[in-house]
mmCIF file of C-alpha atoms in Angstrom:
data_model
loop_
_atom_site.group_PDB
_atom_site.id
_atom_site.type_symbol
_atom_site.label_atom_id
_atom_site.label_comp_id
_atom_site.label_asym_id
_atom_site.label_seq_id
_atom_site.Cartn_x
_atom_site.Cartn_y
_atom_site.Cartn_z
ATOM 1 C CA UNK A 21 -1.794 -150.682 78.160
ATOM 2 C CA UNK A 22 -1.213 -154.505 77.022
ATOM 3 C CA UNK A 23 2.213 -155.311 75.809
ATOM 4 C CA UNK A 24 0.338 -156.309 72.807
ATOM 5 C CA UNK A 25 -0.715 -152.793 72.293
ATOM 6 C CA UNK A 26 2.113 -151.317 72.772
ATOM 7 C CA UNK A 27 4.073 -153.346 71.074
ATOM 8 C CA UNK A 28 1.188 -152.571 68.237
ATOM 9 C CA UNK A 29 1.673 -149.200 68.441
ATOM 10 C CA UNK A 30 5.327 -148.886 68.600
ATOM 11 C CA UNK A 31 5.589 -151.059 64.878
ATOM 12 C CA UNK A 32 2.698 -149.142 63.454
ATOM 13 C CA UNK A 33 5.025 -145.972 64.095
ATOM 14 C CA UNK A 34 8.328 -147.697 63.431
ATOM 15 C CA UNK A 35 7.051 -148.436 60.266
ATOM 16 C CA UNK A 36 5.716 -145.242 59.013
ATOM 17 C CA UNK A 37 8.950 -143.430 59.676
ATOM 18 C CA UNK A 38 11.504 -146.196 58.382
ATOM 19 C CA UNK A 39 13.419 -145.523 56.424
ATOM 20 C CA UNK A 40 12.483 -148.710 53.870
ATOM 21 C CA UNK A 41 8.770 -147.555 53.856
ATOM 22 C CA UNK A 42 7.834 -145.599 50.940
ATOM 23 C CA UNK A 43 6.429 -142.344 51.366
ATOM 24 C CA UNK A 44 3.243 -143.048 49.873
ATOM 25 C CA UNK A 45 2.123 -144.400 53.796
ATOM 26 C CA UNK A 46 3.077 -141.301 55.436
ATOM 27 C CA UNK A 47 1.473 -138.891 52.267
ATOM 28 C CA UNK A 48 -1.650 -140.807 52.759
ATOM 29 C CA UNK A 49 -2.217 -140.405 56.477
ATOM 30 C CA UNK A 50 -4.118 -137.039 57.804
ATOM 31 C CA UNK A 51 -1.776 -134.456 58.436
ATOM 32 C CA UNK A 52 -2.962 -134.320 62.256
ATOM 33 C CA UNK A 53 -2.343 -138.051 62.565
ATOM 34 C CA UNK A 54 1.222 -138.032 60.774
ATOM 35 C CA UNK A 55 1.833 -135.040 63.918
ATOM 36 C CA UNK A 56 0.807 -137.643 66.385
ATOM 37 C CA UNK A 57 2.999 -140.236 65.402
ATOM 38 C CA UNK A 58 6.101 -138.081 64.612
ATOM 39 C CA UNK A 59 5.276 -137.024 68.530
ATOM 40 C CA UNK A 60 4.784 -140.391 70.088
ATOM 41 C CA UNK A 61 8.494 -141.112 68.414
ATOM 42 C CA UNK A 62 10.533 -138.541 68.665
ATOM 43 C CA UNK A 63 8.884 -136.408 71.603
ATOM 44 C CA UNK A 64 11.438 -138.056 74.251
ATOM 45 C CA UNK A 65 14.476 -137.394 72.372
ATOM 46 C CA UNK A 66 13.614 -133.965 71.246
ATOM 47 C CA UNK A 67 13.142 -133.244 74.952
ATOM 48 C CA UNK A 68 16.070 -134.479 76.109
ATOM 49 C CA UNK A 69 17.998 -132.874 73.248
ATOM 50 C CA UNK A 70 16.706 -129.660 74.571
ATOM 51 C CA UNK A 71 17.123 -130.418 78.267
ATOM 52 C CA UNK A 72 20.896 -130.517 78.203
ATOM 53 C CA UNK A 73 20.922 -127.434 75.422
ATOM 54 C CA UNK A 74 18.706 -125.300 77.418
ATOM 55 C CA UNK A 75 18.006 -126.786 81.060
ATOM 56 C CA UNK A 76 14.892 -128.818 82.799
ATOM 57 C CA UNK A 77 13.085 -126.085 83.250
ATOM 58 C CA UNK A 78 12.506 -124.687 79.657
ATOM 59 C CA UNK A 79 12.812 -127.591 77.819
ATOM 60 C CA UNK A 80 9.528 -128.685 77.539
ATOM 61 C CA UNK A 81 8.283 -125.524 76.813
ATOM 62 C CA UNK A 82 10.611 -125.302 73.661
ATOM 63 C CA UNK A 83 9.482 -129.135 72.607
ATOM 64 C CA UNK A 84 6.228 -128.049 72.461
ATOM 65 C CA UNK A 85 7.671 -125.312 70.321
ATOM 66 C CA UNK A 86 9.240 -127.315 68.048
ATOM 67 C CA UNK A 87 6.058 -129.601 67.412
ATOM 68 C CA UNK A 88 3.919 -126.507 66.903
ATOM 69 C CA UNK A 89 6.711 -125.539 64.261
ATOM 70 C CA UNK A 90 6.906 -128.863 62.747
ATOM 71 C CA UNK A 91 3.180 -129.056 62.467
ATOM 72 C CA UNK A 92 3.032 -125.583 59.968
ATOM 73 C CA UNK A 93 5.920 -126.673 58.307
ATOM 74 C CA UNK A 94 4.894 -127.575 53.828
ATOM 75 C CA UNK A 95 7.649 -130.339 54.283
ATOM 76 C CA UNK A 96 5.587 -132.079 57.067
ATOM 77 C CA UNK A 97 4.350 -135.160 54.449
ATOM 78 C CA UNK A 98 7.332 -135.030 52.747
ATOM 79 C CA UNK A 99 9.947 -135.909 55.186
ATOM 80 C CA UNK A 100 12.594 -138.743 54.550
ATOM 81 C CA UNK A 101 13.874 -138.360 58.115
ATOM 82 C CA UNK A 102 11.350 -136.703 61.048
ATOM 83 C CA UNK A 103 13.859 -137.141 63.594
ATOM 84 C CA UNK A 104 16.524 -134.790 61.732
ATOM 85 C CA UNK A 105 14.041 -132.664 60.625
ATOM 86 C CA UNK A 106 12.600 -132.022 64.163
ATOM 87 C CA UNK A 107 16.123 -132.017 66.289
ATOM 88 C CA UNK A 108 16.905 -129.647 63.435
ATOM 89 C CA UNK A 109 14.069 -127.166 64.644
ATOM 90 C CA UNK A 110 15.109 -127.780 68.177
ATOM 91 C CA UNK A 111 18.691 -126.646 67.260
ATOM 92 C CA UNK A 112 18.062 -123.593 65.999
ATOM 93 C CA UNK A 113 15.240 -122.922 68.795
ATOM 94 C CA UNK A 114 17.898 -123.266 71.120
ATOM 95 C CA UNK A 115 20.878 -121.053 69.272
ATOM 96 C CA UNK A 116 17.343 -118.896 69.448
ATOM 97 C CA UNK A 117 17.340 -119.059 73.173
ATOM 98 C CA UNK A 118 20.740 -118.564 74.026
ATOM 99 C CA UNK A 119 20.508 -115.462 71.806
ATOM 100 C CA UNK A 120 17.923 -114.108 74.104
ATOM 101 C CA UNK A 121 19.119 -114.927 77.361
ATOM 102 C CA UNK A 122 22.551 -113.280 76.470
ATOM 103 C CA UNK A 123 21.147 -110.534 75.195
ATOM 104 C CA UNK A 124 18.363 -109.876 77.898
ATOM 105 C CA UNK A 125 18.016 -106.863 79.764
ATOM 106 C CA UNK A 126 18.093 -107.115 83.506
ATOM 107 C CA UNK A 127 15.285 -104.651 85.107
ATOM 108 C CA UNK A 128 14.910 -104.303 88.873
ATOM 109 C CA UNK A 129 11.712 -102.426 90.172
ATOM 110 C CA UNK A 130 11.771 -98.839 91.562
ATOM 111 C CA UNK A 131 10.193 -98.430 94.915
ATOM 112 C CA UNK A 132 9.992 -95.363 96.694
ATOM 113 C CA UNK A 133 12.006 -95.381 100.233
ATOM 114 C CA UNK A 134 14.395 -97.807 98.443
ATOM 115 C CA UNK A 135 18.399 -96.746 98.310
ATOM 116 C CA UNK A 136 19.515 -97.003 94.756
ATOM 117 C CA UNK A 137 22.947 -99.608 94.534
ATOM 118 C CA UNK A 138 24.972 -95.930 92.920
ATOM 119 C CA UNK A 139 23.940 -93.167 95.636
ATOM 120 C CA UNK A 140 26.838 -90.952 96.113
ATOM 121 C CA UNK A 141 28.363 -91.919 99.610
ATOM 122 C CA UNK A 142 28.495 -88.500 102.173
ATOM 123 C CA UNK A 143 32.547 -88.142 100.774
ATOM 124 C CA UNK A 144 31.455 -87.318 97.585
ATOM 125 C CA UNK A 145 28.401 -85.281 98.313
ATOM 126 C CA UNK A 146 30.830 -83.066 100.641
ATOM 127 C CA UNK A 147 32.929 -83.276 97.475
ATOM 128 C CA UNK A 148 30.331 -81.672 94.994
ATOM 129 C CA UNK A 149 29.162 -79.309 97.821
ATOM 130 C CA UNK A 150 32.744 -78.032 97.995
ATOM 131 C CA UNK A 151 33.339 -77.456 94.532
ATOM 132 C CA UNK A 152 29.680 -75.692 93.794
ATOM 133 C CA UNK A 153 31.088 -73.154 96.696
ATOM 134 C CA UNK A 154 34.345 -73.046 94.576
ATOM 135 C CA UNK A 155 33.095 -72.612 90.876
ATOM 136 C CA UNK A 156 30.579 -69.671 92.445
ATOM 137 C CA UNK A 157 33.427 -67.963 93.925
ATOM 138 C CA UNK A 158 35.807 -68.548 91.059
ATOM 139 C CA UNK A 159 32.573 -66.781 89.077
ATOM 140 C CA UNK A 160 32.072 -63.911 91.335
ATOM 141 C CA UNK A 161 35.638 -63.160 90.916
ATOM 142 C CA UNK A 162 34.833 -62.610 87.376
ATOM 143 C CA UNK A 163 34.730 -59.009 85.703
ATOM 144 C CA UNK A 164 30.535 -57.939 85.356
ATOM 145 C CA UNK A 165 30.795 -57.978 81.535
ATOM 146 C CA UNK A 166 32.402 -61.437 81.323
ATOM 147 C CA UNK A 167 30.546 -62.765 84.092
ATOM 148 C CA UNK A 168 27.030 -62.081 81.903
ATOM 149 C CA UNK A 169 28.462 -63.253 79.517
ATOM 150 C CA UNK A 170 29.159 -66.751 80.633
ATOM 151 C CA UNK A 171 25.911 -66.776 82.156
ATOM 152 C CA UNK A 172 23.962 -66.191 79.245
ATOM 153 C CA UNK A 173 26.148 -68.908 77.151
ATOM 154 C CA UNK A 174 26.237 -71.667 79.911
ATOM 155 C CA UNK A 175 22.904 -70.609 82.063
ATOM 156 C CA UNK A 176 20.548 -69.380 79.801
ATOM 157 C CA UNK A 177 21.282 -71.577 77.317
ATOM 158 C CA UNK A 178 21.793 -68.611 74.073
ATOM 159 C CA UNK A 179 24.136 -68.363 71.208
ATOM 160 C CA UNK A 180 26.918 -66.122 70.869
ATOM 161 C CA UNK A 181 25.102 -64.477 67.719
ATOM 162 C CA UNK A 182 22.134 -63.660 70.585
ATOM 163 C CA UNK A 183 24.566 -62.965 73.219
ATOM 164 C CA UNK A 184 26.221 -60.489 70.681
ATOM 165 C CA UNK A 185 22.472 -59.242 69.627
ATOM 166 C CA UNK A 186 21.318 -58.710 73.356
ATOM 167 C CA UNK A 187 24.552 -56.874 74.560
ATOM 168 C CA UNK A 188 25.354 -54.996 71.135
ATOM 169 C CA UNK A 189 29.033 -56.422 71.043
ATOM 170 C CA UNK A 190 30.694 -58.173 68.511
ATOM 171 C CA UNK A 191 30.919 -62.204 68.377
ATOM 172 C CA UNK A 192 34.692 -61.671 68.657
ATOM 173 C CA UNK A 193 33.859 -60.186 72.134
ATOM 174 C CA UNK A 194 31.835 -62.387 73.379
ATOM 175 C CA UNK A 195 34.147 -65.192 72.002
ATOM 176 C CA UNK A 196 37.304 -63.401 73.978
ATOM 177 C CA UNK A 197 34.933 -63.065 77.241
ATOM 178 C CA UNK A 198 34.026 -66.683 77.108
ATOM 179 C CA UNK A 199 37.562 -67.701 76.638
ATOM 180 C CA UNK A 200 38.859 -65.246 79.565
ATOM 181 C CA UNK A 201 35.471 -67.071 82.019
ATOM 182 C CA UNK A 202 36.483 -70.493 81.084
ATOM 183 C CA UNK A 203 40.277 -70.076 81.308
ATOM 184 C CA UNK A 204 39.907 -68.575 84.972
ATOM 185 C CA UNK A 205 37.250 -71.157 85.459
ATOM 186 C CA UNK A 206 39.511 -73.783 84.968
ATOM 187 C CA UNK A 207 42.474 -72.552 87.028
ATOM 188 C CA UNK A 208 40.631 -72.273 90.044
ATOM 189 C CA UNK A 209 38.791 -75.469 89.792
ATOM 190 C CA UNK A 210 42.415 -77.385 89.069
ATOM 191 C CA UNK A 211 44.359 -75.385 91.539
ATOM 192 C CA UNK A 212 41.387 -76.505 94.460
ATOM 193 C CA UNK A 213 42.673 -80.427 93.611
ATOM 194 C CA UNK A 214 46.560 -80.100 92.975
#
């Protein structure tokens, strides 16, 4: 391009968005040309605006965003100052960004054969294996009646008003035989740690 032309261009565009030139120029270009011009001026700062808000690599992505923005906006032919109006957009498409990327979930794929990064180490494996031995002895210890009882609460997943139904006792007694199964329960588990 001749210096000529662009020295053409550049005051054709310098004038329309001057701030001495009456708005009557800009209202009576065609919206798409008004969106070329406003681009040809202010596409290199909105860019690098954006490039130290949000990096090289997504900057130019976002520009385009906030031309595409700019271009639907009503106030597009009525704007005293394009350059505030459009590093406004890129503002708040950055805050936008930086809303995202903090909130982003991290997701890692699931392969078969692949160890998980929380896989119980062989220490606590022995550990669980120990105490399942424990709790079923602690159980077996148990008297029969309180025993079923338990079971049917904690195993079989029923209410005291059907354990009570099923066994023809009162809800007090299976209430007293759940207490008596989790109190023993409990001081054989704690006694296997101390």
């Amino acid at each position: 391009m001749t210096d000529f032309a662009a020295g053409s261009r550049h005051h054709a565009t310098q004038s329309l968005f001057s701030p001495s030139s009456p708005q009557t120029i800009r209202a009576s270009l065609p919206r798409g040309h008004l969106l070329e011009a406003l681009y040809r001026n202010e596409r290199a700062g909105v860019l690098a605006y954006l490039k130290r808000k949000v990096g090289h690599e997504h900057a130019s992505d976002l520009a385009q965003e906030v031309f595409l923005r700019a271009a639907g906006s009503a106030q597009l032919h009525h704007l005293r100052n394009p350059g505030g109006f459009l590093h406004c957009i890129a503002r708040n498409l950055a805050i936008d960004f930086a809303r995202r990327r903090r909130c982003r979930i991290v997701t890692l794929p699931l392969t078969e054969n692949v160890d998980g990064a929380s896989l119980p180490c062989q220490e606590d494996r022995l550990h669980a294996a120990e105490t399942k031995q424990l709790f079923e002895k602690a159980l077996a210890e148990l008297p029969a009646k309180t025993a079923r009882v338990f079971a049917m609460s904690r195993f079989e997943k029923k209410s005291y008003r059907e354990i009570h139904l099923e066994l023809g006792v009162g809800v007090s007694t299976v209430e007293y035989h759940m207490t008596k199964a989790l109190a023993h329960l409990r001081r054989e588990l704690v006694a296997r740690d101390a």
